[in-house]
Amino acid sequence: MDSCLANNSALSGRFMVLAQQLRLYKPPPPSDDDEEEQRMEDSAEKVVAQVGFPESATSVAQAHTAERFKPKRAAVLICLFEGDDGEFRVILTKRSSRLSTHSGEVSLPGGKAEETDANDAETATREANEEIGLDPSLVNVVTCLEPFLSKHLLRVIPVIGILSNKKEFNPSPNAAEVEDVFDAPLEMFLKDENRRCEERVWMGDKYLIHYFDYETNGKKYLIWGLTAGILIRAASIVYQKPPAFVEQNPKFKVPSDVLKDTTLP
């Protein structure tokens, strides 16, 4: 967990317990124990893809060319704070309708890594600051989850951080990127309420895309795909229990010679 370093801000109560719990988190090992694929995973070049599911749950495709597919890296911030009723809540954004990709969709603050970023935590907090004005000094980063891959085959690292004082954060969304900033209870992503799913197929493997309907302050939001998958995983770890529904995390295999504009269905 070298790239996720906790800062020195003080925590107390439930968040102190949660922070201690999350700092001990270790991503699960690869699910496929085949010796050849394990050997490939141990090599530096993983070739995997998944929509809204942990990269560790996928299978590695045998490379047939000298140049392997290398997804670009990104990080998103799962920023948690304590709600008025003592529940854990997470900060979310609705992307601008003017963006070229994922326009108008709900997402976690974050974006692509830059060469000057020291680690994934810096990528996630820098992007959150640029997108919604969240000062990195207000966020206590406690852990990173296993990588996910987006629809556009972007390797995404979820970074969990704790906002100990929500009142110090006054959202100032960058209008070019963010249309709205809101928050939702993290535990909702473990419940089978206001949820539906859709079965899709990638290279012969079936998988489920989860959709959560959420309404707050008179506004309705649809949280789905990669964002929903990351939040299901985060909620499972925070609350230390599985979701009340089937996730159906299949093994996807991606050819090593995928084109740069290849996307998952």
PDB file of C-alpha atoms in Angstrom, residues 15-224:
ATOM      1  CA  PHE A  15     -13.734   7.233  12.322  1.00  0.00           C
ATOM      2  CA  MET A  16     -10.649   6.349  14.349  1.00  0.00           C
ATOM      3  CA  VAL A  17     -11.881   2.754  14.557  1.00  0.00           C
ATOM      4  CA  LEU A  18     -12.710   2.753  10.852  1.00  0.00           C
ATOM      5  CA  ALA A  19      -9.333   4.221   9.923  1.00  0.00           C
ATOM      6  CA  GLN A  20      -7.515   1.543  11.925  1.00  0.00           C
ATOM      7  CA  GLN A  21      -9.650  -1.147  10.287  1.00  0.00           C
ATOM      8  CA  LEU A  22      -9.043   0.146   6.753  1.00  0.00           C
ATOM      9  CA  ARG A  23      -5.300   0.556   7.205  1.00  0.00           C
ATOM     10  CA  LEU A  24      -5.135  -3.204   7.769  1.00  0.00           C
ATOM     11  CA  TYR A  25      -6.996  -3.934   4.543  1.00  0.00           C
ATOM     12  CA  LYS A  26      -5.192  -6.080   1.993  1.00  0.00           C
ATOM     13  CA  PRO A  27      -6.629  -6.656  -1.494  1.00  0.00           C
ATOM     14  CA  PRO A  28      -7.665 -10.264  -2.141  1.00  0.00           C
ATOM     15  CA  PRO A  29      -5.311 -12.500  -4.120  1.00  0.00           C
ATOM     16  CA  PRO A  30      -6.153 -13.370  -7.740  1.00  0.00           C
ATOM     17  CA  SER A  31      -9.062 -15.805  -7.900  1.00  0.00           C
ATOM     18  CA  ASP A  32      -7.550 -18.008 -10.620  1.00  0.00           C
ATOM     19  CA  ASP A  33      -4.985 -20.378  -9.129  1.00  0.00           C
ATOM     20  CA  ASP A  34      -3.838 -21.777 -12.438  1.00  0.00           C
ATOM     21  CA  GLU A  35      -0.042 -21.924 -12.248  1.00  0.00           C
ATOM     22  CA  GLU A  36       0.575 -20.455 -15.688  1.00  0.00           C
ATOM     23  CA  GLU A  37      -1.757 -17.510 -15.169  1.00  0.00           C
ATOM     24  CA  GLN A  38      -0.351 -16.962 -11.697  1.00  0.00           C
ATOM     25  CA  ARG A  39       3.123 -16.814 -13.217  1.00  0.00           C
ATOM     26  CA  MET A  40       1.892 -14.203 -15.681  1.00  0.00           C
ATOM     27  CA  GLU A  41       0.284 -12.173 -12.908  1.00  0.00           C
ATOM     28  CA  ASP A  42       3.565 -12.191 -11.039  1.00  0.00           C
ATOM     29  CA  SER A  43       5.223 -10.719 -14.090  1.00  0.00           C
ATOM     30  CA  ALA A  44       4.982  -6.962 -14.400  1.00  0.00           C
ATOM     31  CA  GLU A  45       2.531  -6.929 -17.291  1.00  0.00           C
ATOM     32  CA  LYS A  46      -1.091  -7.735 -16.395  1.00  0.00           C
ATOM     33  CA  VAL A  47      -3.599  -7.892 -19.194  1.00  0.00           C
ATOM     34  CA  VAL A  48      -7.031  -7.646 -17.624  1.00  0.00           C
ATOM     35  CA  ALA A  49     -10.262  -5.732 -17.941  1.00  0.00           C
ATOM     36  CA  GLN A  50     -13.469  -5.382 -16.005  1.00  0.00           C
ATOM     37  CA  VAL A  51     -16.365  -2.973 -15.719  1.00  0.00           C
ATOM     38  CA  GLY A  52     -17.086  -2.069 -12.132  1.00  0.00           C
ATOM     39  CA  PHE A  53     -15.330  -5.103 -10.654  1.00  0.00           C
ATOM     40  CA  PRO A  54     -11.978  -5.579  -8.891  1.00  0.00           C
ATOM     41  CA  GLU A  55      -9.088  -6.289 -11.211  1.00  0.00           C
ATOM     42  CA  SER A  56      -8.007  -9.069  -8.817  1.00  0.00           C
ATOM     43  CA  ALA A  57     -11.154 -11.002  -9.751  1.00  0.00           C
ATOM     44  CA  THR A  58     -10.238 -11.184 -13.418  1.00  0.00           C
ATOM     45  CA  SER A  59      -8.195 -13.595 -15.496  1.00  0.00           C
ATOM     46  CA  VAL A  60      -5.037 -12.707 -17.371  1.00  0.00           C
ATOM     47  CA  ALA A  61      -5.018 -13.143 -21.123  1.00  0.00           C
ATOM     48  CA  GLN A  62      -2.093 -14.834 -22.827  1.00  0.00           C
ATOM     49  CA  ALA A  63      -0.178 -12.245 -24.850  1.00  0.00           C
ATOM     50  CA  HIS A  64       0.467 -13.154 -28.470  1.00  0.00           C
ATOM     51  CA  THR A  65       2.502 -10.111 -29.454  1.00  0.00           C
ATOM     52  CA  ALA A  66       5.670  -8.514 -28.147  1.00  0.00           C
ATOM     53  CA  GLU A  67       3.817  -5.381 -27.109  1.00  0.00           C
ATOM     54  CA  ARG A  68       1.245  -6.001 -24.385  1.00  0.00           C
ATOM     55  CA  PHE A  69      -1.789  -3.860 -23.718  1.00  0.00           C
ATOM     56  CA  LYS A  70      -0.951  -1.357 -20.979  1.00  0.00           C
ATOM     57  CA  PRO A  71      -3.924   0.522 -19.522  1.00  0.00           C
ATOM     58  CA  LYS A  72      -3.403   4.093 -18.367  1.00  0.00           C
ATOM     59  CA  ARG A  73      -3.643   4.749 -14.639  1.00  0.00           C
ATOM     60  CA  ALA A  74      -6.214   6.846 -12.779  1.00  0.00           C
ATOM     61  CA  ALA A  75      -7.474   7.221  -9.215  1.00  0.00           C
ATOM     62  CA  VAL A  76     -10.803   8.156  -7.646  1.00  0.00           C
ATOM     63  CA  LEU A  77     -11.502   9.384  -4.121  1.00  0.00           C
ATOM     64  CA  ILE A  78     -14.027   7.606  -1.919  1.00  0.00           C
ATOM     65  CA  CYS A  79     -14.379  10.449   0.582  1.00  0.00           C
ATOM     66  CA  LEU A  80     -16.347   9.370   3.652  1.00  0.00           C
ATOM     67  CA  PHE A  81     -17.857  11.520   6.379  1.00  0.00           C
ATOM     68  CA  GLU A  82     -20.329  11.033   9.216  1.00  0.00           C
ATOM     69  CA  GLY A  83     -23.931  12.045   8.512  1.00  0.00           C
ATOM     70  CA  ASP A  84     -26.368  13.654  10.933  1.00  0.00           C
ATOM     71  CA  ASP A  85     -27.660  10.228  11.974  1.00  0.00           C
ATOM     72  CA  GLY A  86     -24.185   8.807  12.482  1.00  0.00           C
ATOM     73  CA  GLU A  87     -24.113   6.930   9.174  1.00  0.00           C
ATOM     74  CA  PHE A  88     -21.147   6.860   6.817  1.00  0.00           C
ATOM     75  CA  ARG A  89     -21.764   8.930   3.694  1.00  0.00           C
ATOM     76  CA  VAL A  90     -19.758   9.314   0.496  1.00  0.00           C
ATOM     77  CA  ILE A  91     -19.246  12.392  -1.690  1.00  0.00           C
ATOM     78  CA  LEU A  92     -20.297  11.998  -5.337  1.00  0.00           C
ATOM     79  CA  THR A  93     -20.443  14.209  -8.396  1.00  0.00           C
ATOM     80  CA  LYS A  94     -22.573  14.479 -11.497  1.00  0.00           C
ATOM     81  CA  ARG A  95     -20.344  15.062 -14.483  1.00  0.00           C
ATOM     82  CA  SER A  96     -20.934  17.961 -16.831  1.00  0.00           C
ATOM     83  CA  SER A  97     -23.128  17.213 -19.846  1.00  0.00           C
ATOM     84  CA  ARG A  98     -20.489  18.953 -21.968  1.00  0.00           C
ATOM     85  CA  LEU A  99     -17.773  16.354 -21.344  1.00  0.00           C
ATOM     86  CA  SER A 100     -16.796  14.057 -24.217  1.00  0.00           C
ATOM     87  CA  THR A 101     -16.927  10.855 -22.126  1.00  0.00           C
ATOM     88  CA  HIS A 102     -19.382   9.762 -19.412  1.00  0.00           C
ATOM     89  CA  SER A 103     -21.194  13.104 -19.736  1.00  0.00           C
ATOM     90  CA  GLY A 104     -23.968  13.623 -17.199  1.00  0.00           C
ATOM     91  CA  GLU A 105     -23.080  10.462 -15.278  1.00  0.00           C
ATOM     92  CA  VAL A 106     -22.584  10.148 -11.534  1.00  0.00           C
ATOM     93  CA  SER A 107     -18.975   9.488 -10.552  1.00  0.00           C
ATOM     94  CA  LEU A 108     -16.468   9.674  -7.748  1.00  0.00           C
ATOM     95  CA  PRO A 109     -14.060  12.640  -7.805  1.00  0.00           C
ATOM     96  CA  GLY A 110     -10.865  11.649  -9.591  1.00  0.00           C
ATOM     97  CA  GLY A 111      -9.053  11.365 -12.876  1.00  0.00           C
ATOM     98  CA  LYS A 112      -5.940  10.307 -14.723  1.00  0.00           C
ATOM     99  CA  ALA A 113      -2.564  10.263 -13.009  1.00  0.00           C
ATOM    100  CA  GLU A 114       0.010  12.898 -13.901  1.00  0.00           C
ATOM    101  CA  GLU A 115       3.765  12.374 -13.918  1.00  0.00           C
ATOM    102  CA  THR A 116       4.139  14.819 -11.036  1.00  0.00           C
ATOM    103  CA  ASP A 117       1.790  12.823  -8.757  1.00  0.00           C
ATOM    104  CA  ALA A 118       3.746  11.057  -6.028  1.00  0.00           C
ATOM    105  CA  ASN A 119       1.171   8.280  -5.656  1.00  0.00           C
ATOM    106  CA  ASP A 120      -2.458   7.290  -6.175  1.00  0.00           C
ATOM    107  CA  ALA A 121      -3.586   9.206  -3.099  1.00  0.00           C
ATOM    108  CA  GLU A 122      -2.123  12.397  -4.530  1.00  0.00           C
ATOM    109  CA  THR A 123      -3.816  11.765  -7.877  1.00  0.00           C
ATOM    110  CA  ALA A 124      -7.214  11.276  -6.237  1.00  0.00           C
ATOM    111  CA  THR A 125      -6.994  14.227  -3.845  1.00  0.00           C
ATOM    112  CA  ARG A 126      -5.517  16.554  -6.482  1.00  0.00           C
ATOM    113  CA  GLU A 127      -8.330  15.738  -8.875  1.00  0.00           C
ATOM    114  CA  ALA A 128     -10.937  16.164  -6.113  1.00  0.00           C
ATOM    115  CA  ASN A 129      -9.492  19.595  -5.363  1.00  0.00           C
ATOM    116  CA  GLU A 130      -9.593  20.570  -9.041  1.00  0.00           C
ATOM    117  CA  GLU A 131     -13.097  19.204  -9.626  1.00  0.00           C
ATOM    118  CA  ILE A 132     -15.014  20.176  -6.480  1.00  0.00           C
ATOM    119  CA  GLY A 133     -12.660  22.355  -4.403  1.00  0.00           C
ATOM    120  CA  LEU A 134     -11.989  19.708  -1.748  1.00  0.00           C
ATOM    121  CA  ASP A 135      -8.811  20.772   0.070  1.00  0.00           C
ATOM    122  CA  PRO A 136      -6.507  17.706   0.330  1.00  0.00           C
ATOM    123  CA  SER A 137      -5.513  18.783   3.850  1.00  0.00           C
ATOM    124  CA  LEU A 138      -9.087  18.023   4.985  1.00  0.00           C
ATOM    125  CA  VAL A 139      -8.890  14.399   3.852  1.00  0.00           C
ATOM    126  CA  ASN A 140      -7.210  11.661   5.858  1.00  0.00           C
ATOM    127  CA  VAL A 141      -6.277   8.992   3.320  1.00  0.00           C
ATOM    128  CA  VAL A 142      -6.364   5.555   4.934  1.00  0.00           C
ATOM    129  CA  THR A 143      -6.151   2.915   2.208  1.00  0.00           C
ATOM    130  CA  CYS A 144      -6.394   1.974  -1.458  1.00  0.00           C
ATOM    131  CA  LEU A 145      -8.526  -0.800  -2.923  1.00  0.00           C
ATOM    132  CA  GLU A 146      -7.533  -3.180  -5.681  1.00  0.00           C
ATOM    133  CA  PRO A 147      -7.509  -1.714  -9.203  1.00  0.00           C
ATOM    134  CA  PHE A 148     -10.664  -1.635 -11.328  1.00  0.00           C
ATOM    135  CA  LEU A 149     -10.827  -1.167 -15.073  1.00  0.00           C
ATOM    136  CA  SER A 150     -13.244   1.232 -16.690  1.00  0.00           C
ATOM    137  CA  LYS A 151     -15.288   0.818 -19.831  1.00  0.00           C
ATOM    138  CA  HIS A 152     -12.472   2.515 -21.731  1.00  0.00           C
ATOM    139  CA  LEU A 153      -9.870   0.117 -20.246  1.00  0.00           C
ATOM    140  CA  LEU A 154      -8.483   2.693 -17.854  1.00  0.00           C
ATOM    141  CA  ARG A 155      -6.921   1.226 -14.700  1.00  0.00           C
ATOM    142  CA  VAL A 156      -8.664   2.966 -11.781  1.00  0.00           C
ATOM    143  CA  ILE A 157      -7.378   2.874  -8.183  1.00  0.00           C
ATOM    144  CA  PRO A 158     -10.049   3.649  -5.540  1.00  0.00           C
ATOM    145  CA  VAL A 159      -8.564   5.672  -2.668  1.00  0.00           C
ATOM    146  CA  ILE A 160     -10.512   5.772   0.591  1.00  0.00           C
ATOM    147  CA  GLY A 161     -10.218   8.976   2.615  1.00  0.00           C
ATOM    148  CA  ILE A 162     -12.008  10.328   5.674  1.00  0.00           C
ATOM    149  CA  LEU A 163     -13.356  13.852   5.960  1.00  0.00           C
ATOM    150  CA  SER A 164     -13.434  14.369   9.722  1.00  0.00           C
ATOM    151  CA  ASN A 165     -15.215  17.737   9.583  1.00  0.00           C
ATOM    152  CA  LYS A 166     -17.778  18.040   6.782  1.00  0.00           C
ATOM    153  CA  LYS A 167     -18.557  21.647   7.748  1.00  0.00           C
ATOM    154  CA  GLU A 168     -15.073  22.704   6.608  1.00  0.00           C
ATOM    155  CA  PHE A 169     -15.830  21.564   3.069  1.00  0.00           C
ATOM    156  CA  ASN A 170     -17.758  24.031   0.913  1.00  0.00           C
ATOM    157  CA  PRO A 171     -18.108  22.497  -2.567  1.00  0.00           C
ATOM    158  CA  SER A 172     -17.014  24.716  -5.433  1.00  0.00           C
ATOM    159  CA  PRO A 173     -17.499  22.551  -8.542  1.00  0.00           C
ATOM    160  CA  ASN A 174     -15.495  23.241 -11.679  1.00  0.00           C
ATOM    161  CA  ALA A 175     -18.319  23.978 -14.122  1.00  0.00           C
ATOM    162  CA  ALA A 176     -16.325  22.589 -17.049  1.00  0.00           C
ATOM    163  CA  GLU A 177     -16.218  19.162 -15.414  1.00  0.00           C
ATOM    164  CA  VAL A 178     -18.869  18.936 -12.693  1.00  0.00           C
ATOM    165  CA  GLU A 179     -22.559  19.801 -12.834  1.00  0.00           C
ATOM    166  CA  ASP A 180     -23.460  18.879  -9.255  1.00  0.00           C
ATOM    167  CA  VAL A 181     -21.978  17.671  -5.950  1.00  0.00           C
ATOM    168  CA  PHE A 182     -23.981  15.550  -3.528  1.00  0.00           C
ATOM    169  CA  ASP A 183     -23.577  12.745  -1.015  1.00  0.00           C
ATOM    170  CA  ALA A 184     -25.207   9.377  -0.379  1.00  0.00           C
ATOM    171  CA  PRO A 185     -25.199   6.791   2.411  1.00  0.00           C
ATOM    172  CA  LEU A 186     -22.472   4.229   1.746  1.00  0.00           C
ATOM    173  CA  GLU A 187     -24.542   1.367   3.128  1.00  0.00           C
ATOM    174  CA  MET A 188     -27.134   1.747   0.361  1.00  0.00           C
ATOM    175  CA  PHE A 189     -24.707  -0.047  -1.957  1.00  0.00           C
ATOM    176  CA  LEU A 190     -25.113  -3.221   0.111  1.00  0.00           C
ATOM    177  CA  LYS A 191     -28.914  -3.174   0.006  1.00  0.00           C
ATOM    178  CA  ASP A 192     -31.218  -4.598  -2.622  1.00  0.00           C
ATOM    179  CA  GLU A 193     -33.424  -1.513  -2.492  1.00  0.00           C
ATOM    180  CA  ASN A 194     -33.760   0.892  -5.408  1.00  0.00           C
ATOM    181  CA  ARG A 195     -31.423  -1.380  -7.359  1.00  0.00           C
ATOM    182  CA  ARG A 196     -31.682  -3.164 -10.651  1.00  0.00           C
ATOM    183  CA  CYS A 197     -29.153  -4.908 -12.845  1.00  0.00           C
ATOM    184  CA  GLU A 198     -28.497  -5.737 -16.465  1.00  0.00           C
ATOM    185  CA  GLU A 199     -26.673  -8.748 -17.849  1.00  0.00           C
ATOM    186  CA  ARG A 200     -24.017  -8.128 -20.462  1.00  0.00           C
ATOM    187  CA  VAL A 201     -21.430 -10.228 -22.273  1.00  0.00           C
ATOM    188  CA  TRP A 202     -17.732  -9.600 -22.918  1.00  0.00           C
ATOM    189  CA  MET A 203     -15.824 -12.179 -24.983  1.00  0.00           C
ATOM    190  CA  GLY A 204     -18.272 -14.912 -24.052  1.00  0.00           C
ATOM    191  CA  ASP A 205     -18.433 -14.137 -20.312  1.00  0.00           C
ATOM    192  CA  LYS A 206     -21.637 -12.874 -18.704  1.00  0.00           C
ATOM    193  CA  TYR A 207     -21.564 -10.191 -16.027  1.00  0.00           C
ATOM    194  CA  LEU A 208     -23.947  -7.836 -14.245  1.00  0.00           C
ATOM    195  CA  ILE A 209     -24.047  -4.053 -14.401  1.00  0.00           C
ATOM    196  CA  HIS A 210     -25.700  -2.637 -11.265  1.00  0.00           C
ATOM    197  CA  TYR A 211     -27.916   0.482 -11.219  1.00  0.00           C
ATOM    198  CA  PHE A 212     -28.904   2.340  -8.027  1.00  0.00           C
ATOM    199  CA  ASP A 213     -31.633   4.997  -8.051  1.00  0.00           C
ATOM    200  CA  TYR A 214     -31.096   7.707  -5.464  1.00  0.00           C
ATOM    201  CA  GLU A 215     -33.024  10.872  -4.651  1.00  0.00           C
ATOM    202  CA  THR A 216     -31.921  13.729  -2.383  1.00  0.00           C
ATOM    203  CA  ASN A 217     -32.913  17.387  -2.067  1.00  0.00           C
ATOM    204  CA  GLY A 218     -35.547  16.949  -4.759  1.00  0.00           C
ATOM    205  CA  LYS A 219     -33.021  15.656  -7.308  1.00  0.00           C
ATOM    206  CA  LYS A 220     -32.809  12.168  -8.780  1.00  0.00           C
ATOM    207  CA  TYR A 221     -29.531  10.426  -9.577  1.00  0.00           C
ATOM    208  CA  LEU A 222     -28.610   7.153 -11.250  1.00  0.00           C
ATOM    209  CA  ILE A 223     -25.435   5.538  -9.888  1.00  0.00           C
ATOM    210  CA  TRP A 224     -24.239   2.664 -12.049  1.00  0.00           C
TER     211      TRP A 224
END
